[in-house]
mmCIF file of C-alpha atoms in Angstrom:
data_model
loop_
_atom_site.group_PDB
_atom_site.id
_atom_site.type_symbol
_atom_site.label_atom_id
_atom_site.label_comp_id
_atom_site.label_asym_id
_atom_site.label_seq_id
_atom_site.Cartn_x
_atom_site.Cartn_y
_atom_site.Cartn_z
ATOM 1 C CA MET A 839 -26.485 15.242 15.368
ATOM 2 C CA LYS A 840 -29.133 15.929 18.475
ATOM 3 C CA ASN A 841 -29.143 11.565 18.705
ATOM 4 C CA ASN A 842 -26.190 10.425 17.978
ATOM 5 C CA PRO A 843 -24.802 7.315 18.961
ATOM 6 C CA LEU A 844 -21.268 8.122 18.828
ATOM 7 C CA LEU A 845 -21.506 10.715 22.383
ATOM 8 C CA LYS A 846 -24.555 7.939 23.556
ATOM 9 C CA LEU A 847 -21.553 5.581 24.516
ATOM 10 C CA GLU A 848 -19.239 7.811 26.847
ATOM 11 C CA SER A 849 -22.291 8.325 29.197
ATOM 12 C CA PHE A 850 -21.332 4.225 29.391
ATOM 13 C CA GLY A 851 -17.672 4.933 30.289
ATOM 14 C CA GLN A 852 -16.468 4.204 27.131
ATOM 15 C CA SER A 853 -14.052 6.306 25.075
ATOM 16 C CA ILE A 854 -14.031 6.191 21.275
ATOM 17 C CA TRP A 855 -10.746 6.983 19.463
ATOM 18 C CA LEU A 856 -9.994 7.626 15.562
ATOM 19 C CA ASP A 857 -8.253 4.619 13.868
ATOM 20 C CA PHE A 858 -6.495 6.626 11.369
ATOM 21 C CA ILE A 859 -4.484 9.555 10.624
ATOM 22 C CA SER A 860 -3.532 11.559 8.186
ATOM 23 C CA ARG A 861 -2.802 15.692 7.006
ATOM 24 C CA ARG A 862 -5.615 15.868 4.727
ATOM 25 C CA ILE A 863 -8.398 15.181 7.687
ATOM 26 C CA LEU A 864 -5.802 17.058 9.691
ATOM 27 C CA ASP A 865 -5.838 20.394 6.971
ATOM 28 C CA SER A 866 -9.355 20.272 6.406
ATOM 29 C CA GLY A 867 -9.897 20.058 9.559
ATOM 30 C CA ASP A 868 -12.161 16.909 9.121
ATOM 31 C CA LEU A 869 -10.333 15.850 12.897
ATOM 32 C CA LEU A 870 -11.895 18.500 14.472
ATOM 33 C CA ARG A 871 -15.079 18.434 13.187
ATOM 34 C CA LEU A 872 -15.046 14.449 14.675
ATOM 35 C CA ILE A 873 -14.269 15.635 18.021
ATOM 36 C CA ASN A 874 -15.940 18.660 18.368
ATOM 37 C CA GLU A 875 -19.540 16.530 16.791
ATOM 38 C CA ASP A 876 -19.001 12.768 17.880
ATOM 39 C CA GLY A 877 -17.339 12.775 21.209
ATOM 40 C CA VAL A 878 -13.973 10.930 18.896
ATOM 41 C CA SER A 879 -11.494 11.866 22.035
ATOM 42 C CA GLY A 880 -8.105 9.625 20.367
ATOM 43 C CA VAL A 881 -6.007 8.824 17.907
ATOM 44 C CA THR A 882 -4.601 5.754 17.067
ATOM 45 C CA SER A 883 -1.776 5.718 14.268
ATOM 46 C CA ASN A 884 0.345 2.323 12.896
ATOM 47 C CA PRO A 885 2.532 1.952 9.848
ATOM 48 C CA SER A 886 -0.222 -0.206 7.674
ATOM 49 C CA ILE A 887 -2.446 4.035 8.359
ATOM 50 C CA PHE A 888 0.533 6.043 7.278
ATOM 51 C CA GLU A 889 0.954 3.815 4.878
ATOM 52 C CA LYS A 890 -1.751 5.049 3.062
ATOM 53 C CA ALA A 891 -1.378 8.197 4.072
ATOM 54 C CA ILE A 892 1.557 9.496 2.855
ATOM 55 C CA ALA A 893 2.481 6.858 -0.535
ATOM 56 C CA GLU A 894 -0.991 6.712 -1.171
ATOM 57 C CA SER A 895 -1.752 10.262 -2.489
ATOM 58 C CA ASN A 896 0.459 12.594 -3.195
ATOM 59 C CA ASP A 897 -0.770 15.249 -0.080
ATOM 60 C CA TYR A 898 2.671 15.022 1.455
ATOM 61 C CA ASP A 899 4.391 15.633 -2.158
ATOM 62 C CA ASP A 900 5.817 19.683 -1.176
ATOM 63 C CA ALA A 901 6.757 18.509 2.031
ATOM 64 C CA ILE A 902 9.256 15.287 1.014
ATOM 65 C CA ARG A 903 10.753 17.456 -2.003
ATOM 66 C CA SER A 904 10.862 20.660 0.718
ATOM 67 C CA LEU A 905 13.334 17.205 2.619
ATOM 68 C CA ALA A 906 14.729 16.247 0.162
ATOM 69 C CA ARG A 907 16.045 18.620 -0.882
ATOM 70 C CA GLU A 908 17.923 19.479 2.365
ATOM 71 C CA ARG A 909 19.750 15.935 1.517
ATOM 72 C CA LYS A 910 17.506 15.108 4.176
ATOM 73 C CA THR A 911 17.786 10.844 4.097
ATOM 74 C CA THR A 912 15.082 8.970 3.765
ATOM 75 C CA ALA A 913 14.154 7.688 6.861
ATOM 76 C CA ALA A 914 14.885 11.218 8.631
ATOM 77 C CA ILE A 915 11.887 12.907 6.157
ATOM 78 C CA TYR A 916 9.760 9.286 7.844
ATOM 79 C CA GLU A 917 10.403 10.997 10.829
ATOM 80 C CA LYS A 918 9.579 14.032 10.232
ATOM 81 C CA LEU A 919 6.476 13.852 8.037
ATOM 82 C CA VAL A 920 5.300 10.838 11.400
ATOM 83 C CA ILE A 921 5.996 13.187 13.990
ATOM 84 C CA GLU A 922 4.402 16.387 13.021
ATOM 85 C CA ASP A 923 1.232 14.717 11.720
ATOM 86 C CA ILE A 924 1.300 13.652 16.282
ATOM 87 C CA GLN A 925 2.257 16.311 17.479
ATOM 88 C CA ARG A 926 -0.801 18.324 15.110
ATOM 89 C CA THR A 927 -3.070 15.641 16.684
ATOM 90 C CA ALA A 928 -2.160 15.888 20.256
ATOM 91 C CA ASP A 929 -2.275 20.027 20.199
ATOM 92 C CA LEU A 930 -5.831 19.199 18.896
ATOM 93 C CA LEU A 931 -6.519 16.677 21.072
ATOM 94 C CA HIS A 932 -4.960 18.869 24.193
ATOM 95 C CA PRO A 933 -7.900 20.485 25.615
ATOM 96 C CA LEU A 934 -9.677 17.329 25.913
ATOM 97 C CA TYR A 935 -6.730 16.034 27.266
ATOM 98 C CA ASP A 936 -6.538 18.588 29.988
ATOM 99 C CA ARG A 937 -10.762 18.676 30.654
ATOM 100 C CA MET A 938 -10.301 15.559 31.289
ATOM 101 C CA ALA A 939 -7.249 15.829 34.330
ATOM 102 C CA GLY A 940 -5.396 13.668 31.436
ATOM 103 C CA ARG A 941 -7.601 10.597 31.456
ATOM 104 C CA ASP A 942 -8.237 10.995 27.833
ATOM 105 C CA GLY A 943 -7.382 12.561 25.141
ATOM 106 C CA PHE A 944 -4.057 11.146 23.553
ATOM 107 C CA VAL A 945 -2.598 9.939 20.860
ATOM 108 C CA SER A 946 -0.619 6.974 19.550
ATOM 109 C CA LEU A 947 3.001 6.418 17.710
ATOM 110 C CA GLU A 948 4.242 2.700 16.719
ATOM 111 C CA VAL A 949 7.717 2.140 17.190
ATOM 112 C CA SER A 950 9.353 0.698 14.000
ATOM 113 C CA PRO A 951 8.222 -3.014 13.267
ATOM 114 C CA HIS A 952 10.836 -4.241 12.733
ATOM 115 C CA LEU A 953 11.630 -3.973 16.294
ATOM 116 C CA ALA A 954 8.834 -6.180 17.457
ATOM 117 C CA ARG A 955 10.993 -9.108 18.546
ATOM 118 C CA ASP A 956 14.637 -6.494 19.650
ATOM 119 C CA GLY A 957 14.034 -4.856 23.398
ATOM 120 C CA ALA A 958 16.771 -2.691 23.199
ATOM 121 C CA GLY A 959 16.175 -1.112 19.995
ATOM 122 C CA THR A 960 12.675 -0.988 20.551
ATOM 123 C CA LEU A 961 13.382 0.809 24.570
ATOM 124 C CA ARG A 962 15.315 3.570 22.329
ATOM 125 C CA GLU A 963 13.368 4.143 19.746
ATOM 126 C CA ALA A 964 10.143 4.620 21.827
ATOM 127 C CA ARG A 965 12.883 6.645 23.759
ATOM 128 C CA HIS A 966 13.439 8.848 21.369
ATOM 129 C CA LEU A 967 9.770 9.334 19.869
ATOM 130 C CA TRP A 968 8.837 10.900 22.688
ATOM 131 C CA LYS A 969 11.288 12.854 24.065
ATOM 132 C CA GLU A 970 11.330 14.560 19.654
ATOM 133 C CA VAL A 971 7.566 14.920 19.623
ATOM 134 C CA ASP A 972 7.666 15.781 23.219
ATOM 135 C CA ARG A 973 3.707 16.257 23.841
ATOM 136 C CA PRO A 974 2.359 14.933 27.377
ATOM 137 C CA ASN A 975 -0.766 13.191 25.732
ATOM 138 C CA LEU A 976 1.156 10.762 23.427
ATOM 139 C CA LEU A 977 0.608 7.623 23.370
ATOM 140 C CA ILE A 978 4.639 5.638 22.550
ATOM 141 C CA LYS A 979 2.801 2.078 20.817
ATOM 142 C CA VAL A 980 4.903 -1.321 21.845
ATOM 143 C CA PRO A 981 4.446 -4.157 20.423
ATOM 144 C CA GLY A 982 3.582 -6.729 23.313
ATOM 145 C CA THR A 983 5.748 -9.364 22.099
ATOM 146 C CA GLN A 984 7.519 -11.659 25.083
ATOM 147 C CA GLU A 985 10.858 -9.132 24.395
ATOM 148 C CA GLY A 986 8.618 -6.089 24.944
ATOM 149 C CA LEU A 987 7.245 -6.612 27.894
ATOM 150 C CA THR A 988 10.447 -5.189 30.175
ATOM 151 C CA VAL A 989 10.785 -2.777 27.482
ATOM 152 C CA ILE A 990 7.094 -1.844 29.204
ATOM 153 C CA ARG A 991 7.136 -1.446 32.133
ATOM 154 C CA GLN A 992 11.017 0.417 31.841
ATOM 155 C CA LEU A 993 8.630 3.042 29.814
ATOM 156 C CA ILE A 994 6.424 3.559 32.554
ATOM 157 C CA SER A 995 9.010 3.418 35.212
ATOM 158 C CA GLU A 996 10.330 6.385 33.698
ATOM 159 C CA GLY A 997 7.204 7.665 33.143
ATOM 160 C CA ILE A 998 6.768 7.427 29.403
ATOM 161 C CA ASN A 999 2.851 6.479 28.772
ATOM 162 C CA VAL A 1000 2.558 2.835 26.605
ATOM 163 C CA ASN A 1001 -0.478 1.544 23.893
ATOM 164 C CA VAL A 1002 0.539 -1.878 24.675
ATOM 165 C CA THR A 1003 -0.134 -3.398 21.228
ATOM 166 C CA LEU A 1004 -1.126 -6.659 19.085
ATOM 167 C CA LEU A 1005 -2.307 -8.637 21.742
ATOM 168 C CA PHE A 1006 -4.467 -11.583 21.109
ATOM 169 C CA GLY A 1007 -4.433 -13.968 23.311
ATOM 170 C CA LEU A 1008 -5.473 -14.330 28.189
ATOM 171 C CA PRO A 1009 -2.449 -15.346 28.964
ATOM 172 C CA ARG A 1010 -0.256 -11.932 27.708
ATOM 173 C CA TYR A 1011 -2.342 -9.693 28.333
ATOM 174 C CA GLN A 1012 -2.825 -10.736 32.708
ATOM 175 C CA ALA A 1013 1.098 -10.505 31.652
ATOM 176 C CA VAL A 1014 1.069 -6.545 29.939
ATOM 177 C CA ALA A 1015 -1.602 -5.392 33.035
ATOM 178 C CA GLU A 1016 0.196 -7.072 36.227
ATOM 179 C CA ALA A 1017 3.855 -9.068 36.754
ATOM 180 C CA GLU A 1018 6.016 -8.175 34.022
ATOM 181 C CA ALA A 1019 4.563 -4.851 32.533
ATOM 182 C CA TYR A 1020 2.645 -2.272 33.794
ATOM 183 C CA ILE A 1021 1.416 -3.162 37.420
ATOM 184 C CA SER A 1022 5.596 -3.379 37.516
ATOM 185 C CA GLY A 1023 6.845 -0.324 36.046
ATOM 186 C CA LEU A 1024 4.567 1.485 38.466
ATOM 187 C CA GLU A 1025 5.562 -0.059 40.919
ATOM 188 C CA MET A 1026 9.170 1.048 39.827
ATOM 189 C CA ARG A 1027 8.297 3.839 39.860
ATOM 190 C CA VAL A 1028 6.796 4.299 44.056
ATOM 191 C CA ALA A 1029 9.791 2.230 44.585
ATOM 192 C CA ALA A 1030 12.183 5.008 43.257
ATOM 193 C CA GLY A 1031 10.357 8.258 44.355
ATOM 194 C CA LEU A 1032 8.592 9.342 41.555
ATOM 195 C CA PRO A 1033 4.919 10.895 41.018
ATOM 196 C CA LEU A 1034 2.184 8.398 39.248
ATOM 197 C CA ASP A 1035 -0.188 10.495 38.548
ATOM 198 C CA ARG A 1036 0.424 11.091 34.989
ATOM 199 C CA ILE A 1037 1.221 7.824 33.982
ATOM 200 C CA SER A 1038 -1.035 6.118 31.292
ATOM 201 C CA SER A 1039 -1.695 2.832 29.919
ATOM 202 C CA VAL A 1040 -3.684 1.150 27.261
ATOM 203 C CA ALA A 1041 -3.566 -2.737 26.553
ATOM 204 C CA SER A 1042 -4.569 -2.914 23.065
ATOM 205 C CA PHE A 1043 -6.766 -5.752 22.230
ATOM 206 C CA PHE A 1044 -6.900 -7.383 18.709
ATOM 207 C CA LEU A 1045 -10.353 -8.657 17.610
ATOM 208 C CA SER A 1046 -11.137 -8.855 13.896
ATOM 209 C CA ARG A 1047 -8.298 -10.828 13.190
ATOM 210 C CA ILE A 1048 -9.440 -13.962 15.582
ATOM 211 C CA ASP A 1049 -12.449 -14.788 14.022
ATOM 212 C CA VAL A 1050 -10.753 -14.217 10.654
ATOM 213 C CA LEU A 1051 -8.092 -16.718 12.073
ATOM 214 C CA VAL A 1052 -10.278 -19.701 13.774
ATOM 215 C CA ASP A 1053 -13.662 -19.332 11.898
ATOM 216 C CA PRO A 1054 -12.133 -21.028 9.087
ATOM 217 C CA LEU A 1055 -10.529 -23.778 11.069
ATOM 218 C CA LEU A 1056 -14.192 -24.071 12.229
ATOM 219 C CA GLU A 1057 -15.651 -24.401 9.212
ATOM 220 C CA LYS A 1058 -13.255 -26.836 7.764
ATOM 221 C CA LYS A 1059 -15.161 -29.427 10.989
ATOM 222 C CA LEU A 1060 -18.076 -29.005 9.727
ATOM 223 C CA PRO A 1061 -17.607 -32.243 7.042
ATOM 224 C CA GLU A 1062 -16.316 -33.992 9.796
ATOM 225 C CA GLY A 1063 -20.195 -34.309 11.634
ATOM 226 C CA GLY A 1064 -20.117 -35.350 15.643
ATOM 227 C CA ARG A 1065 -19.641 -33.260 18.390
ATOM 228 C CA PRO A 1066 -16.097 -31.234 16.964
ATOM 229 C CA ALA A 1067 -19.215 -29.928 13.768
ATOM 230 C CA GLU A 1068 -21.366 -29.740 16.477
ATOM 231 C CA ARG A 1069 -19.448 -27.183 17.994
ATOM 232 C CA ALA A 1070 -17.881 -25.518 14.712
ATOM 233 C CA SER A 1071 -21.284 -24.302 14.378
ATOM 234 C CA GLN A 1072 -22.044 -23.313 17.811
ATOM 235 C CA LEU A 1073 -18.981 -21.051 17.718
ATOM 236 C CA ARG A 1074 -18.804 -19.794 14.499
ATOM 237 C CA GLY A 1075 -18.252 -15.320 14.174
ATOM 238 C CA LYS A 1076 -17.501 -15.716 18.200
ATOM 239 C CA ILE A 1077 -14.414 -15.372 19.318
ATOM 240 C CA ALA A 1078 -13.690 -13.008 19.470
ATOM 241 C CA ILE A 1079 -15.456 -11.198 21.176
ATOM 242 C CA ALA A 1080 -15.559 -13.114 23.599
ATOM 243 C CA SER A 1081 -12.231 -13.685 24.480
ATOM 244 C CA ALA A 1082 -12.625 -9.595 25.098
ATOM 245 C CA ARG A 1083 -14.923 -10.106 27.811
ATOM 246 C CA ALA A 1084 -13.330 -12.479 29.941
ATOM 247 C CA ALA A 1085 -10.135 -10.022 28.916
ATOM 248 C CA TYR A 1086 -12.079 -7.610 30.536
ATOM 249 C CA GLN A 1087 -13.076 -9.773 33.483
ATOM 250 C CA LEU A 1088 -8.469 -9.969 33.562
ATOM 251 C CA TYR A 1089 -9.381 -5.903 33.666
ATOM 252 C CA LYS A 1090 -11.653 -5.492 36.483
ATOM 253 C CA GLU A 1091 -9.536 -8.352 38.827
ATOM 254 C CA ILE A 1092 -6.128 -6.860 38.174
ATOM 255 C CA HIS A 1093 -7.417 -3.588 39.255
ATOM 256 C CA THR A 1094 -9.590 -3.919 42.277
ATOM 257 C CA SER A 1095 -6.310 -6.336 43.715
ATOM 258 C CA ALA A 1096 -4.922 -5.465 46.927
ATOM 259 C CA ARG A 1097 -1.583 -4.909 44.618
ATOM 260 C CA PHE A 1098 -3.193 -2.525 42.549
ATOM 261 C CA ARG A 1099 -5.331 -0.647 45.233
ATOM 262 C CA LYS A 1100 -1.978 0.077 47.023
ATOM 263 C CA LEU A 1101 -0.870 1.994 43.492
ATOM 264 C CA VAL A 1102 -4.054 4.095 43.749
ATOM 265 C CA THR A 1103 -3.969 6.006 46.296
ATOM 266 C CA GLY A 1104 -0.444 7.647 44.838
ATOM 267 C CA GLY A 1105 -2.281 8.422 42.596
ATOM 268 C CA ALA A 1106 -2.011 5.678 39.899
ATOM 269 C CA ARG A 1107 -4.095 5.094 36.892
ATOM 270 C CA PRO A 1108 -6.039 2.062 34.629
ATOM 271 C CA GLN A 1109 -4.385 0.876 32.490
ATOM 272 C CA ARG A 1110 -7.516 0.569 30.178
ATOM 273 C CA VAL A 1111 -8.703 -1.860 27.705
ATOM 274 C CA LEU A 1112 -8.532 -0.441 23.679
ATOM 275 C CA TRP A 1113 -10.550 -2.826 21.962
ATOM 276 C CA ALA A 1114 -8.617 -2.587 18.305
ATOM 277 C CA SER A 1115 -9.470 -5.007 15.078
ATOM 278 C CA THR A 1116 -12.891 -3.471 14.986
ATOM 279 C CA SER A 1117 -14.427 -3.144 11.286
ATOM 280 C CA THR A 1118 -16.062 -6.581 10.333
ATOM 281 C CA LYS A 1119 -14.369 -8.550 7.932
ATOM 282 C CA SER A 1120 -17.337 -10.736 6.673
ATOM 283 C CA PRO A 1121 -20.271 -8.607 4.556
ATOM 284 C CA ALA A 1122 -22.815 -11.714 6.298
ATOM 285 C CA GLU A 1123 -21.777 -9.797 9.760
ATOM 286 C CA SER A 1124 -23.132 -6.876 10.493
ATOM 287 C CA ASP A 1125 -20.287 -3.799 10.180
ATOM 288 C CA VAL A 1126 -20.479 -1.852 13.644
ATOM 289 C CA LYS A 1127 -20.631 -6.044 15.324
ATOM 290 C CA TYR A 1128 -17.199 -5.265 16.960
ATOM 291 C CA VAL A 1129 -18.483 -2.068 18.531
ATOM 292 C CA GLU A 1130 -22.504 -2.486 19.127
ATOM 293 C CA ALA A 1131 -20.657 -6.080 21.594
ATOM 294 C CA LEU A 1132 -18.599 -4.380 23.336
ATOM 295 C CA ILE A 1133 -19.719 -1.753 24.692
ATOM 296 C CA GLY A 1134 -18.261 -0.713 29.329
ATOM 297 C CA PRO A 1135 -17.484 1.118 31.008
ATOM 298 C CA GLU A 1136 -13.395 2.590 31.657
ATOM 299 C CA THR A 1137 -12.807 1.500 28.350
ATOM 300 C CA ILE A 1138 -11.874 2.804 24.505
ATOM 301 C CA ASN A 1139 -12.818 1.770 21.656
ATOM 302 C CA THR A 1140 -10.753 2.635 18.197
ATOM 303 C CA ILE A 1141 -12.636 1.998 15.152
ATOM 304 C CA PRO A 1142 -11.617 2.805 11.553
ATOM 305 C CA LEU A 1143 -13.247 5.712 10.062
ATOM 306 C CA GLU A 1144 -15.844 3.775 7.510
ATOM 307 C CA THR A 1145 -16.287 2.065 10.469
ATOM 308 C CA LEU A 1146 -17.511 5.461 12.776
ATOM 309 C CA ASN A 1147 -20.049 6.352 9.954
ATOM 310 C CA ALA A 1148 -21.522 3.240 10.124
ATOM 311 C CA TYR A 1149 -21.865 3.143 13.513
ATOM 312 C CA ARG A 1150 -23.290 7.353 13.394
ATOM 313 C CA ASP A 1151 -25.097 6.658 10.965
ATOM 314 C CA HIS A 1152 -27.083 2.896 12.492
ATOM 315 C CA GLY A 1153 -25.060 2.048 16.171
ATOM 316 C CA ASN A 1154 -27.467 0.674 18.569
ATOM 317 C CA PRO A 1155 -25.920 1.369 22.311
ATOM 318 C CA ALA A 1156 -26.053 -0.005 25.170
ATOM 319 C CA LEU A 1157 -24.440 -2.430 28.154
ATOM 320 C CA ARG A 1158 -23.458 -5.111 26.172
ATOM 321 C CA LEU A 1159 -19.846 -6.068 27.431
ATOM 322 C CA GLU A 1160 -20.144 -8.295 30.337
ATOM 323 C CA GLY A 1161 -23.709 -9.713 29.111
ATOM 324 C CA ASP A 1162 -24.115 -13.488 29.918
ATOM 325 C CA LEU A 1163 -20.719 -14.321 31.475
ATOM 326 C CA GLU A 1164 -21.654 -17.777 31.748
ATOM 327 C CA GLY A 1165 -22.763 -17.732 27.658
ATOM 328 C CA THR A 1166 -18.466 -16.328 26.645
ATOM 329 C CA GLU A 1167 -16.884 -19.450 29.305
ATOM 330 C CA ARG A 1168 -18.713 -21.740 28.167
ATOM 331 C CA ILE A 1169 -17.954 -20.851 24.202
ATOM 332 C CA LEU A 1170 -14.172 -20.347 25.414
ATOM 333 C CA GLN A 1171 -14.143 -23.960 26.915
ATOM 334 C CA HIS A 1172 -16.304 -25.307 23.875
ATOM 335 C CA LEU A 1173 -13.352 -24.305 21.397
ATOM 336 C CA PRO A 1174 -10.618 -27.456 22.137
ATOM 337 C CA GLU A 1175 -13.389 -29.738 21.855
ATOM 338 C CA THR A 1176 -13.010 -28.654 17.548
ATOM 339 C CA GLY A 1177 -9.830 -29.195 18.651
ATOM 340 C CA ILE A 1178 -8.373 -25.848 18.216
ATOM 341 C CA ASP A 1179 -6.009 -24.073 20.718
ATOM 342 C CA LEU A 1180 -6.860 -20.841 21.897
ATOM 343 C CA ASP A 1181 -2.763 -20.688 22.878
ATOM 344 C CA THR A 1182 -1.570 -21.632 19.217
ATOM 345 C CA VAL A 1183 -3.867 -19.547 17.528
ATOM 346 C CA THR A 1184 -2.914 -16.302 19.134
ATOM 347 C CA SER A 1185 0.167 -17.142 18.928
ATOM 348 C CA GLN A 1186 0.549 -17.221 15.616
ATOM 349 C CA LEU A 1187 -1.401 -13.981 15.273
ATOM 350 C CA GLU A 1188 0.991 -11.989 17.177
ATOM 351 C CA ASN A 1189 4.179 -13.194 14.768
ATOM 352 C CA GLU A 1190 1.169 -12.010 11.166
ATOM 353 C CA GLY A 1191 0.577 -9.066 12.990
ATOM 354 C CA ILE A 1192 4.191 -8.339 13.094
ATOM 355 C CA GLU A 1193 4.964 -9.287 9.515
ATOM 356 C CA LYS A 1194 0.859 -7.105 8.420
ATOM 357 C CA PHE A 1195 3.047 -4.111 10.176
ATOM 358 C CA VAL A 1196 6.197 -4.783 8.718
ATOM 359 C CA LYS A 1197 5.298 -5.204 4.859
ATOM 360 C CA PRO A 1198 3.319 -1.684 4.559
ATOM 361 C CA PHE A 1199 5.589 -0.002 6.841
ATOM 362 C CA ASP A 1200 8.521 -0.303 4.201
ATOM 363 C CA LYS A 1201 6.910 0.100 1.691
ATOM 364 C CA LEU A 1202 6.210 3.338 3.130
ATOM 365 C CA LEU A 1203 9.842 3.957 3.155
ATOM 366 C CA GLN A 1204 10.175 2.325 -0.462
ATOM 367 C CA ALA A 1205 8.211 5.238 -1.870
ATOM 368 C CA LEU A 1206 9.776 7.812 0.121
ATOM 369 C CA GLU A 1207 12.666 6.779 -0.972
ATOM 370 C CA GLN A 1208 11.815 6.815 -5.060
ATOM 371 C CA LYS A 1209 9.773 10.565 -4.120
ATOM 372 C CA ARG A 1210 12.852 11.648 -3.409
ATOM 373 C CA SER A 1211 15.463 10.604 -5.186
ATOM 374 C CA SER A 1212 12.375 12.627 -7.464
ATOM 375 C CA ALA A 1213 13.193 15.584 -5.346
ATOM 376 C CA GLN A 1214 16.720 15.550 -5.808
ATOM 377 C CA ALA A 1215 17.367 15.161 -8.733
#
C-alpha cells in the first residue's frame, strides 16, 4: 500500500507495535505480513491476549493434548505454549532487531499477574522467563507497582530487558524512569563494570482506561452547575491524552539530564515511552484517537489489530504529541476544580489493572486444566 499511514509514522520517529499475539497469526504468516507491509516493529502480549488466543480457539488443542499425554501440569502447559509463541515472534522480529542494532524489534512477555504485589516472586519469575525464552529481543513485562520498582532496577542491573507495564500516573512514571528503577539499574551496571549498550526498556503508559474512569466522574458534576460543572464539560475525554503529553515532557527532562547523559557516554539508551491501552472505548469518539494525538519521536504505540486496521484505513499522521503544551498544562491544573484527584484515580486504576489481568489469567488456566484432563482421560 503506497500511502499506508502506518508506514509514515516511522518518519516521525514513532514505532508501531502490535498488541496481540496468537498461534494463528504466526502459522498463517499474517504477523510476518504486518511486519513487512505495515512496518510493525514489535509485539506486546498480556494474560488477556493469551486467554483469548488459547482458551477461545482450537488452535492450541493438538499441542495441549500432546503435552497432557506427557503428564505435564496445567502450569507447565501454559508456559510451554506461551514461550513457544514468544520465541517464534522474537525470531520473526530478529532481523529488524539486528538491522536496528537492538533499538527496536522486541516482543514482550508478562510475569504472572498474581505477582504484582510480590517483589521477590516477580524477580524470580522474570529471571526464569528470560532464561527459558532465551532471545535478546525479549522484554519481560513487570508491573510498575511500588513493589515492582526495586525488581525493575535489579533486572536492568542484570542485563534483563524490561517493559514496565500498568503505568497511569506521572509520579510513578518518574520513579520508574529515574530515581528508583531504570536509571538506577544502569548505574548499578556501571558500578559493576558491566556494559550498557544492549540494555533496553520501555515504560508503558496506559491511556483509554484513564478516560473510561474519569469521564463518568466528570459527567456526574454536570448537573451541579457552577465552576465544577463548567470545568467538567471542558475536560471530558481529554485527561488521558493530557497525562500522556505531560509524561512525554518528563521523559525529555529525564533523558536530557546530566545524570542520564553521563550514562549515554557508556552506551545507555533511553527508556522509551510506550502508549498502551490505545483502543477507543467510546463509540462517539474516533477509533484512532489515541494514535493520532500522540505521534512523536522516540515513542512507541502498541495497538490492537482492530485499531491497526483502522489506522491503515483512515489514519492521518502528523507530529501532534507536543501540540498545545500550555493547553495540556491547563487541563491537568483544572481537573482538581471538579473535585477529582488524579493521583487517587491512577491508584485505583493500578489496582483495577492488576485485577483485569488476574481474571483472564485464571480463566485461561481453568480452560487449560479442562483440556488437559480431557486429553489424559
